[in-house]
CSV table of C-alpha atoms in Angstrom, one decimal:
chain,number,residue,atom,x,y,z
A,1,MET,CA,0.9,46.7,-16.6
A,2,LYS,CA,3.6,49.3,-17.5
A,3,ILE,CA,4.4,50.3,-21.2
A,4,GLN,CA,7.2,52.0,-22.5
A,5,ILE,CA,7.7,53.5,-25.9
A,6,ASN,CA,11.2,54.0,-27.6
A,7,THR,CA,12.6,55.4,-31.0
A,8,ASP,CA,15.4,55.5,-32.6
A,9,LYS,CA,17.1,58.6,-34.0
A,10,ASN,CA,15.1,58.9,-37.1
A,11,ILE,CA,11.6,59.0,-35.2
A,12,GLU,CA,10.0,62.1,-33.3
A,13,GLY,CA,8.6,60.7,-30.3
A,14,HIS,CA,6.3,63.2,-29.5
A,15,GLU,CA,3.7,62.4,-26.7
A,16,ARG,CA,0.8,61.7,-28.8
A,17,LEU,CA,2.7,59.1,-30.4
A,18,ALA,CA,3.0,57.5,-27.3
A,19,THR,CA,-0.4,57.7,-25.9
A,20,TYR,CA,-1.7,56.2,-28.8
A,21,PHE,CA,0.1,53.5,-29.1
A,22,SER,CA,0.1,53.1,-25.6
A,23,GLU,CA,-4.1,53.0,-25.8
A,24,GLU,CA,-4.0,50.4,-28.6
A,25,LEU,CA,-2.1,48.3,-26.6
A,26,GLU,CA,-4.0,48.3,-23.8
A,27,LYS,CA,-7.2,47.8,-25.5
A,28,GLY,CA,-5.3,45.1,-27.6
A,29,LEU,CA,-3.9,43.2,-24.9
A,30,ALA,CA,-6.3,43.6,-22.2
A,31,ARG,CA,-7.5,40.1,-21.8
A,32,PHE,CA,-4.2,39.5,-20.8
A,33,GLU,CA,-3.1,42.8,-18.5
A,34,GLU,CA,-3.4,40.2,-15.3
A,35,LYS,CA,-0.5,38.5,-16.3
A,36,ILE,CA,2.2,41.0,-18.1
A,37,THR,CA,3.8,42.9,-16.1
A,38,ARG,CA,5.6,45.5,-18.4
A,39,ILE,CA,5.2,45.7,-21.9
A,40,GLU,CA,8.3,48.1,-24.1
A,41,VAL,CA,7.8,48.8,-27.7
A,42,HIS,CA,10.8,49.9,-30.2
A,43,PHE,CA,10.4,52.1,-33.5
A,44,GLY,CA,12.7,52.4,-36.1
A,45,ASP,CA,13.3,53.5,-39.6
A,46,GLU,CA,16.1,51.8,-41.0
A,47,ASN,CA,17.0,53.6,-43.8
A,48,GLY,CA,16.8,57.3,-41.7
A,49,GLU,CA,16.3,60.0,-44.5
A,50,LYS,CA,16.0,57.5,-47.2
A,51,PHE,CA,12.8,56.1,-48.6
A,52,SER,CA,12.5,52.0,-49.0
A,53,LEU,CA,9.5,49.9,-48.4
A,54,ASN,CA,9.2,48.1,-45.7
A,55,ASP,CA,11.8,49.9,-43.6
A,56,LYS,CA,9.8,51.0,-40.6
A,57,LYS,CA,10.6,48.4,-37.8
A,58,CYS,CA,8.4,47.9,-34.5
A,59,VAL,CA,9.5,45.3,-31.9
A,60,ILE,CA,7.2,44.4,-29.2
A,61,GLU,CA,9.0,42.8,-26.4
A,62,VAL,CA,6.4,41.8,-23.4
A,63,ARG,CA,6.9,40.5,-20.4
A,64,VAL,CA,4.9,38.0,-18.6
A,65,ALA,CA,5.1,37.2,-14.6
A,66,ASN,CA,7.2,33.9,-14.4
A,67,LEU,CA,8.2,33.3,-17.7
A,68,GLN,CA,10.5,34.6,-20.2
A,69,PRO,CA,10.2,37.8,-22.1
A,70,LEU,CA,8.1,37.0,-25.8
A,71,THR,CA,9.3,39.4,-28.7
A,72,VAL,CA,7.8,40.1,-31.4
A,73,THR,CA,8.8,41.8,-34.8
A,74,ASP,CA,6.9,43.6,-37.9
A,75,HIS,CA,8.3,45.8,-40.5
A,76,SER,CA,6.4,48.0,-43.0
A,77,ASP,CA,5.8,51.2,-44.8
A,78,THR,CA,4.3,53.1,-42.1
A,79,LEU,CA,4.7,53.3,-38.3
A,80,GLU,CA,1.2,52.3,-37.6
A,81,LYS,CA,1.1,49.2,-40.1
A,82,ALA,CA,4.6,48.3,-38.7
A,83,PHE,CA,2.6,48.5,-35.0
A,84,SER,CA,-0.3,46.7,-36.0
A,85,GLY,CA,1.6,43.8,-37.5
A,86,ALA,CA,3.8,43.7,-34.4
A,87,LEU,CA,0.6,43.8,-32.0
A,88,ALA,CA,-1.3,40.9,-34.2
A,89,LYS,CA,1.7,39.0,-33.4
A,90,ALA,CA,2.2,39.2,-29.9
A,91,LYS,CA,-1.5,38.7,-29.3
A,92,LYS,CA,-1.1,35.7,-31.6
A,93,SER,CA,2.3,34.3,-29.7
A,94,LEU,CA,0.6,35.3,-26.1
A,95,THR,CA,-2.6,33.5,-26.9
A,96,THR,CA,-0.6,30.3,-27.8
A,97,THR,CA,1.5,30.5,-24.6
A,98,PHE,CA,-1.5,30.8,-22.3
A,99,GLU,CA,-3.4,28.1,-23.7
A,100,LYS,CA,0.1,25.7,-24.0
A,101,GLN,CA,-0.2,26.4,-20.1
A,102,LYS,CA,-3.6,25.6,-19.8
A,103,SER,CA,-2.8,22.4,-21.4
A,104,PHE,CA,-0.4,20.8,-18.4
């Protein structure tokens, strides 16, 4: 499972940030790791320097073998909260997708 972390120009993409979020993805999606080929995470700050509620965005795109990519988005006031929300949505979507496959 390959993980790629991307940030927009308003967020500094530190190595520590990438390491932390990669580890969280690996732990959070461990039960699906054999089916996932790649994960791309995109972080953004929609207002740049200006303060606004829920202006941090996290988009997680999960590529699953033999299926269309699954994309989820979450907005929050911090990157960590946006990431947690998007990760929860990704888990739920993957669970639903694989449960539907079992029923066929």
